[in-house]
mmCIF file with all atom_site columns, C-alpha atoms in Angstrom:
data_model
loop_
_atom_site.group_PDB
_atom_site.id
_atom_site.type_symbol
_atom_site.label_atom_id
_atom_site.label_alt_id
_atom_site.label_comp_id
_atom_site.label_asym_id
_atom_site.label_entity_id
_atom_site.label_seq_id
_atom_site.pdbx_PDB_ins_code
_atom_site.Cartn_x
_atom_site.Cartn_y
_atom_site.Cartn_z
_atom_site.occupancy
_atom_site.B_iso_or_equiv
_atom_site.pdbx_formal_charge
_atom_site.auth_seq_id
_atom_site.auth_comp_id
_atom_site.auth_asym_id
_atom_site.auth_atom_id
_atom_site.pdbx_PDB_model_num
ATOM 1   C CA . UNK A 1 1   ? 0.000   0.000  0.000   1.00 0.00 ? 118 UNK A CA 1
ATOM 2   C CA . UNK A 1 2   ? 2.690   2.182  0.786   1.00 0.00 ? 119 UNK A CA 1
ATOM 3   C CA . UNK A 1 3   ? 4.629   1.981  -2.146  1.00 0.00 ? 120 UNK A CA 1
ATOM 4   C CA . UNK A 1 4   ? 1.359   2.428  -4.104  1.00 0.00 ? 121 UNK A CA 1
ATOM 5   C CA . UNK A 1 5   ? 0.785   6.219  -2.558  1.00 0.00 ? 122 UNK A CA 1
ATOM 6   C CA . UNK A 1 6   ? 4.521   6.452  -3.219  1.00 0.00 ? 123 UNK A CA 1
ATOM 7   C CA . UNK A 1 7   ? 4.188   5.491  -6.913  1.00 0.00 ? 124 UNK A CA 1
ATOM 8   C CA . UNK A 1 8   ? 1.442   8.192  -7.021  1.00 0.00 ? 125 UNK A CA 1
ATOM 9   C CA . UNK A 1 9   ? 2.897   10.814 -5.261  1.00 0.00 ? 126 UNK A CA 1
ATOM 10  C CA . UNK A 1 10  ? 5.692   10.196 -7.687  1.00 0.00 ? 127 UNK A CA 1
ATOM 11  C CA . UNK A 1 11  ? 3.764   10.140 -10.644 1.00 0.00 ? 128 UNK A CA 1
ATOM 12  C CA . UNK A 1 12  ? 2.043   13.278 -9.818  1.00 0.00 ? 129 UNK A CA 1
ATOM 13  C CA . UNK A 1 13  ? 5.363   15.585 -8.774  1.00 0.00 ? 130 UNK A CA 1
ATOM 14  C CA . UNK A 1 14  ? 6.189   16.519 -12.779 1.00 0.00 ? 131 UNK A CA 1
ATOM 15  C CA . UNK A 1 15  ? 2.267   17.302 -12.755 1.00 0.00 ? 132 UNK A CA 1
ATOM 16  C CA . UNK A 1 16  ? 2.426   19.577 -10.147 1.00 0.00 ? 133 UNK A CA 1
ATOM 17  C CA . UNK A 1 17  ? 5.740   21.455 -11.273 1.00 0.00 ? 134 UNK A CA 1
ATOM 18  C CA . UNK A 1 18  ? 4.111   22.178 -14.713 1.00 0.00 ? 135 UNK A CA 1
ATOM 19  C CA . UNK A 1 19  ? 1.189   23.410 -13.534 1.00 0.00 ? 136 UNK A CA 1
ATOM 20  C CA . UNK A 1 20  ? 3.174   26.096 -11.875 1.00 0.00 ? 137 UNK A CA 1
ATOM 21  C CA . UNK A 1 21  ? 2.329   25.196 -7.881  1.00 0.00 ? 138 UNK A CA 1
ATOM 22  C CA . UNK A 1 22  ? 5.764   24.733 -7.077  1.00 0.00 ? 139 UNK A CA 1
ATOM 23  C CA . UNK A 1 23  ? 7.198   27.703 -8.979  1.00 0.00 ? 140 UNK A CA 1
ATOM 24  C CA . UNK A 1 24  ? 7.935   30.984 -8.152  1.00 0.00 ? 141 UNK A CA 1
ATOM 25  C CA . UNK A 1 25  ? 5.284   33.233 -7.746  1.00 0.00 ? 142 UNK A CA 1
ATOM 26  C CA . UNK A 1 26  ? 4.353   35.556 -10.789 1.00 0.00 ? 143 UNK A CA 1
ATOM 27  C CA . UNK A 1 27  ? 5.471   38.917 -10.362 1.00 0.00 ? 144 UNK A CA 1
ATOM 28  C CA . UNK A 1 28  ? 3.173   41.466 -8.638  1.00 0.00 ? 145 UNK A CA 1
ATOM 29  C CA . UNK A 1 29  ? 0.897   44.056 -10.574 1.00 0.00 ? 146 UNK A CA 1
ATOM 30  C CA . UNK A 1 30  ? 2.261   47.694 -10.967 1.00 0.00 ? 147 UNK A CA 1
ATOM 31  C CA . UNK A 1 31  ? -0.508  50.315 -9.947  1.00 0.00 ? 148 UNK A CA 1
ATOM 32  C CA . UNK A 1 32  ? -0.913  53.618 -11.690 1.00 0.00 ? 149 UNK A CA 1
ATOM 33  C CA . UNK A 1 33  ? -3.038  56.326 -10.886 1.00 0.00 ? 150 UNK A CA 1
ATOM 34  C CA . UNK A 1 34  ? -4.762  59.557 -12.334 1.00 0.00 ? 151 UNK A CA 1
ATOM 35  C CA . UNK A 1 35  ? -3.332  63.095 -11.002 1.00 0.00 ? 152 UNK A CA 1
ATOM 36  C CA . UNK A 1 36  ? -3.918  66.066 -11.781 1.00 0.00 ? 153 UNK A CA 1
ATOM 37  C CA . UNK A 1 37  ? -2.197  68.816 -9.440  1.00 0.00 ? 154 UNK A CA 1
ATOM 38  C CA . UNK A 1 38  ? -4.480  72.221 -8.132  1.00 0.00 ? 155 UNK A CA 1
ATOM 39  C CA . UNK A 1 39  ? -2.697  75.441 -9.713  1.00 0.00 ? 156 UNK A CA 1
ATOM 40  C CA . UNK A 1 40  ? -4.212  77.711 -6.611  1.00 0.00 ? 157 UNK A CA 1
ATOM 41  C CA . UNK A 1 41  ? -5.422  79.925 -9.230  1.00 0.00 ? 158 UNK A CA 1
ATOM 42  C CA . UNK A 1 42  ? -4.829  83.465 -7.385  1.00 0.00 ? 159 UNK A CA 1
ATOM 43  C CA . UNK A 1 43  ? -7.760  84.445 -9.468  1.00 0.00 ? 160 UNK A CA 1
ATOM 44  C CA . UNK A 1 44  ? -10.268 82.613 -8.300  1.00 0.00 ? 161 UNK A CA 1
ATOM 45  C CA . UNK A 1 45  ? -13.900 83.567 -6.751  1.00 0.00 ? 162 UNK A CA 1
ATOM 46  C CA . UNK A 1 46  ? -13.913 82.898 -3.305  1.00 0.00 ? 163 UNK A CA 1
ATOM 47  C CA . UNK A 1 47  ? -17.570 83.329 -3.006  1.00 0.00 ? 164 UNK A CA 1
ATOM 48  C CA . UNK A 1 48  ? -18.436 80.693 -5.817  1.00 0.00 ? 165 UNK A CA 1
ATOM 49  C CA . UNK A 1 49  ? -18.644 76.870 -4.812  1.00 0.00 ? 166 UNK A CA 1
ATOM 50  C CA . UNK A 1 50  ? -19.390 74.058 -6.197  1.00 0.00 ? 167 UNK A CA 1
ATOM 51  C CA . UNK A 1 51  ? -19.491 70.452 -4.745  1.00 0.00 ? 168 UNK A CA 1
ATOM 52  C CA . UNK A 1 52  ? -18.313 67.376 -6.372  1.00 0.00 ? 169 UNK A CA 1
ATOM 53  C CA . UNK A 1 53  ? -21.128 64.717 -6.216  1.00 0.00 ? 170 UNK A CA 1
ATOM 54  C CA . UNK A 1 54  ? -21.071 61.088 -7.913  1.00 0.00 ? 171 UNK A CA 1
ATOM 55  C CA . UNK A 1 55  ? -18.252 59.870 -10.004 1.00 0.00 ? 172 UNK A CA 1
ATOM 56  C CA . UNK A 1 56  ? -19.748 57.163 -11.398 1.00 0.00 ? 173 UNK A CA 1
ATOM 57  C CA . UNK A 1 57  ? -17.311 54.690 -14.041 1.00 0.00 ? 174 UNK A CA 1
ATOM 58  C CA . UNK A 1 58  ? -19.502 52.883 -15.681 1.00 0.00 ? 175 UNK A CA 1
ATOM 59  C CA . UNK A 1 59  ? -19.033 48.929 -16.988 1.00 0.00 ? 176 UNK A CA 1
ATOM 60  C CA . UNK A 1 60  ? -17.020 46.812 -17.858 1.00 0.00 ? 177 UNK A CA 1
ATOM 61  C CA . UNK A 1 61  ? -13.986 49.862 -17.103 1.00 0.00 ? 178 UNK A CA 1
ATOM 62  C CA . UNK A 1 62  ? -15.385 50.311 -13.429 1.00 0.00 ? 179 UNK A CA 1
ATOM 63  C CA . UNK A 1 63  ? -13.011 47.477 -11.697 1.00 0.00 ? 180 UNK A CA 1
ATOM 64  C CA . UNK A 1 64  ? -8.723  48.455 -10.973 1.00 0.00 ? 181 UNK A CA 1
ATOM 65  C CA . UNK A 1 65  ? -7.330  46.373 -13.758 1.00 0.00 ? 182 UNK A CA 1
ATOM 66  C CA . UNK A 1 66  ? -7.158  48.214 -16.881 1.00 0.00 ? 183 UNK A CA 1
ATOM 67  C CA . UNK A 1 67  ? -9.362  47.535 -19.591 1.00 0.00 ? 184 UNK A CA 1
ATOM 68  C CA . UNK A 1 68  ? -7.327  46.742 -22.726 1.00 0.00 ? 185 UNK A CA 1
ATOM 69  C CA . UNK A 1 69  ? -9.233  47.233 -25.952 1.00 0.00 ? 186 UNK A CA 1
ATOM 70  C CA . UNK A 1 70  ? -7.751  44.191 -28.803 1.00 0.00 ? 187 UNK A CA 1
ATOM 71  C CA . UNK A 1 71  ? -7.949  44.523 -32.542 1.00 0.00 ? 188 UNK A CA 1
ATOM 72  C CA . UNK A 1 72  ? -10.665 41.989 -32.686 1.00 0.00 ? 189 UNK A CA 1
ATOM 73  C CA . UNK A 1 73  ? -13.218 44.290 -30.703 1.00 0.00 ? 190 UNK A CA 1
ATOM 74  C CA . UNK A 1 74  ? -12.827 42.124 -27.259 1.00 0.00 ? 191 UNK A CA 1
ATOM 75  C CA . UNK A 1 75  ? -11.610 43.718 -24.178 1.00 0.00 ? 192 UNK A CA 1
ATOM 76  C CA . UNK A 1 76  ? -9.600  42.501 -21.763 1.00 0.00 ? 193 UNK A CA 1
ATOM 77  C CA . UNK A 1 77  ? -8.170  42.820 -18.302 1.00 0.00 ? 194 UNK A CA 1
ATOM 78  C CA . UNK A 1 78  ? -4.176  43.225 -17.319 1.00 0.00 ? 195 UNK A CA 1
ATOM 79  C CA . UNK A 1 79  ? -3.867  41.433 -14.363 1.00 0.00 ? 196 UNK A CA 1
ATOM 80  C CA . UNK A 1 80  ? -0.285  43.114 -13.913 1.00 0.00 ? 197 UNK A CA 1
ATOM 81  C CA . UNK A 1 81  ? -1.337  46.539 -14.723 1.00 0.00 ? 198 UNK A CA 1
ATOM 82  C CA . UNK A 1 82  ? -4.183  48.029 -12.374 1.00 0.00 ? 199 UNK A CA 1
ATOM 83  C CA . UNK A 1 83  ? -5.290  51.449 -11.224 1.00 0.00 ? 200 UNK A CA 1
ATOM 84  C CA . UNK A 1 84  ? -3.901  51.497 -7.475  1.00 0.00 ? 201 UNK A CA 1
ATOM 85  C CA . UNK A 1 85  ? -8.065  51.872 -6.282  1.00 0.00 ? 202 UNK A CA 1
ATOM 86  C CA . UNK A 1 86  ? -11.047 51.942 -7.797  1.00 0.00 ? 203 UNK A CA 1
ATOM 87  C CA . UNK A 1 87  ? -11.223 54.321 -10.736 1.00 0.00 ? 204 UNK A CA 1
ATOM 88  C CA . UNK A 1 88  ? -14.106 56.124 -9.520  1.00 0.00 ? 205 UNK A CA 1
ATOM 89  C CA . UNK A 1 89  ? -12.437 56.602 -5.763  1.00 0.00 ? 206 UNK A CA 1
ATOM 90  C CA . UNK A 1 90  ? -9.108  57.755 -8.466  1.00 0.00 ? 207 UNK A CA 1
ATOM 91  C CA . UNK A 1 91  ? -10.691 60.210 -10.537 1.00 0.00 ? 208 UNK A CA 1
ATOM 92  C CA . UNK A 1 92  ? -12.485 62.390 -7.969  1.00 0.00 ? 209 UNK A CA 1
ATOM 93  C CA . UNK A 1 93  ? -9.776  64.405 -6.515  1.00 0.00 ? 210 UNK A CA 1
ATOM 94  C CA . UNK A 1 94  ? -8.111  65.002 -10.301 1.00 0.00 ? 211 UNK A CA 1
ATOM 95  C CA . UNK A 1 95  ? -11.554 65.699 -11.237 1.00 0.00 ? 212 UNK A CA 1
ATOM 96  C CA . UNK A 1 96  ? -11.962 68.268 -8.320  1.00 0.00 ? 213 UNK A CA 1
ATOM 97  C CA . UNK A 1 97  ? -8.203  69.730 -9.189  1.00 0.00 ? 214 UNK A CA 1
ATOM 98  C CA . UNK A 1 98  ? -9.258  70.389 -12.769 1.00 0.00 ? 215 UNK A CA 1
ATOM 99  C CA . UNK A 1 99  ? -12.596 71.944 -12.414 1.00 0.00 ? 216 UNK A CA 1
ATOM 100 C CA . UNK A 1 100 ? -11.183 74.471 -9.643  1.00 0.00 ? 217 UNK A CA 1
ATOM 101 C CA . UNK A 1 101 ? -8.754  75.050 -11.716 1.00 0.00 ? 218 UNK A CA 1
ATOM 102 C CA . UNK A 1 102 ? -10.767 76.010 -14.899 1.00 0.00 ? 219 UNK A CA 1
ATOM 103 C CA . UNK A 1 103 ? -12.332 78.677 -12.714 1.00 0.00 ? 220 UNK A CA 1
ATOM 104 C CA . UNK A 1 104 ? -15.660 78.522 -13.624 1.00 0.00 ? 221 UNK A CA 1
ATOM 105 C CA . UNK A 1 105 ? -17.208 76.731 -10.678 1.00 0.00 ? 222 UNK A CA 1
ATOM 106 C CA . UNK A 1 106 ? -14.838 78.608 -8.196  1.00 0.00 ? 223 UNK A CA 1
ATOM 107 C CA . UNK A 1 107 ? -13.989 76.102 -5.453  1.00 0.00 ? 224 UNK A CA 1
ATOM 108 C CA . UNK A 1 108 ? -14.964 72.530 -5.681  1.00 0.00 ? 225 UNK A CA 1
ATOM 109 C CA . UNK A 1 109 ? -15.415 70.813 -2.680  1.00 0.00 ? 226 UNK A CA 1
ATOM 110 C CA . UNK A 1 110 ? -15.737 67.124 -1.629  1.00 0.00 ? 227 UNK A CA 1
ATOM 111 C CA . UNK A 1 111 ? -20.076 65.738 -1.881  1.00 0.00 ? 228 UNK A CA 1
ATOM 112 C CA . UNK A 1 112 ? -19.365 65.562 2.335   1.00 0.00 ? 229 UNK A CA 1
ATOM 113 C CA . UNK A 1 113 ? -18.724 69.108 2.689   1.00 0.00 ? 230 UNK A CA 1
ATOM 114 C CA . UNK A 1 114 ? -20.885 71.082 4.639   1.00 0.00 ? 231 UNK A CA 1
ATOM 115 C CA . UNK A 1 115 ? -20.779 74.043 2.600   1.00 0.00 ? 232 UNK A CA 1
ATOM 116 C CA . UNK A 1 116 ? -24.101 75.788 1.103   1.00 0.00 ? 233 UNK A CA 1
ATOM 117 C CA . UNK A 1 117 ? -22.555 75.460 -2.583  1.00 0.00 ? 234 UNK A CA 1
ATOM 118 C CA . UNK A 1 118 ? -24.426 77.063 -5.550  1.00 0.00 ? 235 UNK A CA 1
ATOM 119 C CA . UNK A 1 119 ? -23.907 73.659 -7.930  1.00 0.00 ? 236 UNK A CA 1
ATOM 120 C CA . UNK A 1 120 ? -23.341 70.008 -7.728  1.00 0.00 ? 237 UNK A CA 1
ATOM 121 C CA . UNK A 1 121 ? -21.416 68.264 -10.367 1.00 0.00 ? 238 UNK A CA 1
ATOM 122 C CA . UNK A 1 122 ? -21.894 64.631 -11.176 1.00 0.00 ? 239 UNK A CA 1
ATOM 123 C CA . UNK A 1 123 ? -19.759 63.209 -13.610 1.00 0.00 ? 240 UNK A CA 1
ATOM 124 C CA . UNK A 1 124 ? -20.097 59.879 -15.888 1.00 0.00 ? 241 UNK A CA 1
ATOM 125 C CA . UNK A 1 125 ? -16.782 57.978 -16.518 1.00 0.00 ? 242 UNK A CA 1
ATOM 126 C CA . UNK A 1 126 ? -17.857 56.172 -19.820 1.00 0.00 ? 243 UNK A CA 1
ATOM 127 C CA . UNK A 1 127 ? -14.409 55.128 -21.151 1.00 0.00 ? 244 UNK A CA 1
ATOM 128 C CA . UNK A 1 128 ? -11.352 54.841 -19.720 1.00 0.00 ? 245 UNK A CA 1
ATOM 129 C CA . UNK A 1 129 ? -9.308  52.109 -21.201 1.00 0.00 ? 246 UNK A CA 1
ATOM 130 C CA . UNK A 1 130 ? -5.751  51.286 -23.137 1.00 0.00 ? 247 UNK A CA 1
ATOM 131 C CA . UNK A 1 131 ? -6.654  51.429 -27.163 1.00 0.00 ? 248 UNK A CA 1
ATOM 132 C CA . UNK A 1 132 ? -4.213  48.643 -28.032 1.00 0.00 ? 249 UNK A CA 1
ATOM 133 C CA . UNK A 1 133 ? -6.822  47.866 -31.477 1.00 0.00 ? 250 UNK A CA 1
ATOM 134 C CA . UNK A 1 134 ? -3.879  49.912 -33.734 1.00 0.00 ? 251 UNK A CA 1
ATOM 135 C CA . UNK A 1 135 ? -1.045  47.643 -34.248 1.00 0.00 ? 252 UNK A CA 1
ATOM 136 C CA . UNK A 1 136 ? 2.013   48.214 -32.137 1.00 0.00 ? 253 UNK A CA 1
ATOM 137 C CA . UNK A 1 137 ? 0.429   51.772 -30.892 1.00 0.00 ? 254 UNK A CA 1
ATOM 138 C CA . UNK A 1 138 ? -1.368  51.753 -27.421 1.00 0.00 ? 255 UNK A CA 1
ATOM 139 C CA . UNK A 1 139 ? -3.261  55.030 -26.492 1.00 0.00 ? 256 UNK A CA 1
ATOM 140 C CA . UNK A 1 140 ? -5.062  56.105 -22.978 1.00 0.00 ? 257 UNK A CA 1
ATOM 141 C CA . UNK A 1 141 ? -8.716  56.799 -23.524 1.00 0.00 ? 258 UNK A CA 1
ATOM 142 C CA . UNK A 1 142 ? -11.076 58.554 -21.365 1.00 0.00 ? 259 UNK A CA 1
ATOM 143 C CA . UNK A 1 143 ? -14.819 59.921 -22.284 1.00 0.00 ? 260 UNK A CA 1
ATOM 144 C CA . UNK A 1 144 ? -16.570 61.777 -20.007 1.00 0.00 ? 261 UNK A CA 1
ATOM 145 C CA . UNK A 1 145 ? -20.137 63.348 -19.144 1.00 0.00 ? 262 UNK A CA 1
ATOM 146 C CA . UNK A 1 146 ? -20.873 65.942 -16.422 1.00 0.00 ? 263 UNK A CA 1
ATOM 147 C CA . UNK A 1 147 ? -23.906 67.249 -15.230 1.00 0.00 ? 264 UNK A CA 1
ATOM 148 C CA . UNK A 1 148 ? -23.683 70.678 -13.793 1.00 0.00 ? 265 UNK A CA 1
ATOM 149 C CA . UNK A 1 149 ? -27.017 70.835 -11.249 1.00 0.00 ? 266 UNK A CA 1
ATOM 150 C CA . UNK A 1 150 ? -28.714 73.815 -9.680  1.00 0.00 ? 267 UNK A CA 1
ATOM 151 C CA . UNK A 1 151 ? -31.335 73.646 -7.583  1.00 0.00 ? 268 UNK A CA 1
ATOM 152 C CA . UNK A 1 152 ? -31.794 70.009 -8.198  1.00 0.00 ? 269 UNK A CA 1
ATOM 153 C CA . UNK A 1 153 ? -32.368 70.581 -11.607 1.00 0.00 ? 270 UNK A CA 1
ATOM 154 C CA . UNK A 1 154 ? -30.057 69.884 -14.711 1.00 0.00 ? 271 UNK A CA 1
ATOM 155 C CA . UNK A 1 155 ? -28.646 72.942 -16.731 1.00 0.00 ? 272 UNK A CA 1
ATOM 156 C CA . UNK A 1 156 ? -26.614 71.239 -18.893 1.00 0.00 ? 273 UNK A CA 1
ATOM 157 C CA . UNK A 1 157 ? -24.651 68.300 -19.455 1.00 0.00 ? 274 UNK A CA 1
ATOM 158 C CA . UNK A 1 158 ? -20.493 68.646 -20.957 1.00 0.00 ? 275 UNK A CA 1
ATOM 159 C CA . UNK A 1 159 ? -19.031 66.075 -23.047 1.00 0.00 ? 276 UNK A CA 1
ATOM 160 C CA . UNK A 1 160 ? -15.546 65.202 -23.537 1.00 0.00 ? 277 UNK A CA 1
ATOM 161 C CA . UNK A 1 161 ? -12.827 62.835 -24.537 1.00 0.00 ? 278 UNK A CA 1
ATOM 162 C CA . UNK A 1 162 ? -9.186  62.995 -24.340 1.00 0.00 ? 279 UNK A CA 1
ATOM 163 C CA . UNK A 1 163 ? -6.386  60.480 -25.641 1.00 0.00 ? 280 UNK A CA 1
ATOM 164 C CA . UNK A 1 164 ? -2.692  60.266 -24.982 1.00 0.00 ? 281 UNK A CA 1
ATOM 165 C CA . UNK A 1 165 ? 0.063   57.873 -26.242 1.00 0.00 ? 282 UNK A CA 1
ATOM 166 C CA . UNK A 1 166 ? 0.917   55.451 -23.899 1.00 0.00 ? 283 UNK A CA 1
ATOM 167 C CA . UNK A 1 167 ? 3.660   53.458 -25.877 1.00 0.00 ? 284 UNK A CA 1
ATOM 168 C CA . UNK A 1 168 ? 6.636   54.421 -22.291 1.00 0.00 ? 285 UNK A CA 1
ATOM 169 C CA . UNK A 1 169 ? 4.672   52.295 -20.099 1.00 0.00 ? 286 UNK A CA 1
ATOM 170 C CA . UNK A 1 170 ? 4.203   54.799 -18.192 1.00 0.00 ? 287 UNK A CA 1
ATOM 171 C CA . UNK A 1 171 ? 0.307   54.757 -17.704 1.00 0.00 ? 288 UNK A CA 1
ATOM 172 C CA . UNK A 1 172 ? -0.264  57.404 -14.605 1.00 0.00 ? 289 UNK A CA 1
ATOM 173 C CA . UNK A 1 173 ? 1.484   59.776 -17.253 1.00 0.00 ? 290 UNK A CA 1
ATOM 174 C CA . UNK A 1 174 ? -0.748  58.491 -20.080 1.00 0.00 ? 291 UNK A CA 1
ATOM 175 C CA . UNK A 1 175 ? -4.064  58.586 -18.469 1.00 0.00 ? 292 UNK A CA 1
ATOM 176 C CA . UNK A 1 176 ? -3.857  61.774 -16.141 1.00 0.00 ? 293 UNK A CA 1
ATOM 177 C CA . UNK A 1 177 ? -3.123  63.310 -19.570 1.00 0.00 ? 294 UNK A CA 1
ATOM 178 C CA . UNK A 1 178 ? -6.102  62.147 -21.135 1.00 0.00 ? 295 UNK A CA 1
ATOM 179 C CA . UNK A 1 179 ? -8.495  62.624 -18.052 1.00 0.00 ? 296 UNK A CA 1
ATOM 180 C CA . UNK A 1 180 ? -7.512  66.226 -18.367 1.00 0.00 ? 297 UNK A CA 1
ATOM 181 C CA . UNK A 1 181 ? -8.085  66.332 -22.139 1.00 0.00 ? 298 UNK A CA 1
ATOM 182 C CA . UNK A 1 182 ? -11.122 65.120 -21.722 1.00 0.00 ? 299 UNK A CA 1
ATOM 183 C CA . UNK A 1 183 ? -12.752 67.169 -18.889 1.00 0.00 ? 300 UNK A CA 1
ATOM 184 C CA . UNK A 1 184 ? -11.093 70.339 -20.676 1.00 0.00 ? 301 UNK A CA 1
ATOM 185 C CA . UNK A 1 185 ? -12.871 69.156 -23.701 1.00 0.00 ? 302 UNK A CA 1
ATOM 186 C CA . UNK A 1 186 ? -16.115 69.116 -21.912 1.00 0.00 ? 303 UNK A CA 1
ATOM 187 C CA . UNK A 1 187 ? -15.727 72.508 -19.717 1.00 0.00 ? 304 UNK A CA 1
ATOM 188 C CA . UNK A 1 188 ? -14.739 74.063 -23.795 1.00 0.00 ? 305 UNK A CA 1
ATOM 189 C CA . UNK A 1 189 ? -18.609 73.422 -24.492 1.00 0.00 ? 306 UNK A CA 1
ATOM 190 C CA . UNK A 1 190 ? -19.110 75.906 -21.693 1.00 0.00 ? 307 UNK A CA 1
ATOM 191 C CA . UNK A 1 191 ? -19.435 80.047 -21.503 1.00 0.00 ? 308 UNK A CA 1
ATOM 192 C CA . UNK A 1 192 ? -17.199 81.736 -19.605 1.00 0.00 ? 309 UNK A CA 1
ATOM 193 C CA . UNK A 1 193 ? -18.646 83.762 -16.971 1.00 0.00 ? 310 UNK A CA 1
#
């Protein structure tokens, strides 16, 4: 009997070195973020606030592993390249950075804020994703929608889109690029006050 679990045990060592259970480990992922840094523009309205509400990223790009878009229209997920939290808990405080810093909404503070603010700003992540469908090109994609609100009430919605070239590696770089093409794109479709 003995000799019969050793014949086994044997028999099944080569199986288990192939599958890879008594390798080394596979290295670990490298997280990247989304930045964008506040300018402290001297110029702006201290008596104009706005507050951040939802950032919402919407399927399948709303989990930390970045989406990779393939030639043959599938997407797929880098297990060794992830955003370093969930993108929607990433992209609020760039998002934040780069609205008080166009100005126009004067200080944007955080949806837990206390402060009486005269608009809320929701914002709809709809891409945001490596474009790897060119061959040997990958590209950062983001596409945005925000929704300025007053008074509970919509008065309008901005649409934008931003891409940057992503062929370093380096994908912070690439994608807090093309976040902040994209939400500069959307605050262009608005008038200056």
């Amino acid at each position: 009997m003995v000799q019969k679990v050793k014949k086994m045990l044997s028999g099944m060592l080569p199986l288990l070195v192939l599958s890879g259970c008594l390798t080394s480990a596979p290295p670990p992922p490298k997280s990247w973020v989304v930045t964008a840094s506040r300018k402290g523009n001297s110029e702006l309205m201290v008596d104009k606030v706005a507050r951040l509400g939802n950032v919402t990223v919407v399927a399948p790009y709303d989990r930390p592993a970045l989406a990779v878009k393939r030639k043959d229209g599938s997407i797929a997920f880098d297990a060794y390249n992830v955003f370093a939290a969930s993108p929607s808990a990433l992209l609020r405080a760039p998002l934040a950075a780069v609205l008080e810093d166009d100005g126009r909404f004067g200080r944007v503070l955080s949806s837990v804020s206390t402060v009486r603010a005269g608009c809320v700003l929701e914002a709809v992540v709809r891409d945001i994703s490596l474009d790897c469908r060119e061959d040997g090109k990958r590209v950062a994609k983001v596409a945005i929608s925000i929704a300025v609100i007053e008074n509970r009430e919509i008065k309008m919605f901005l649409d934008g889109e931003g891409a940057a070239d992503a062929a370093s590696g380096d994908y912070s770089a690439a994608f807090s690029e093309a976040f902040a093409q994209a939400v500069s794109e959307a605050l262009g479709a608005m008038p200056k006050k």
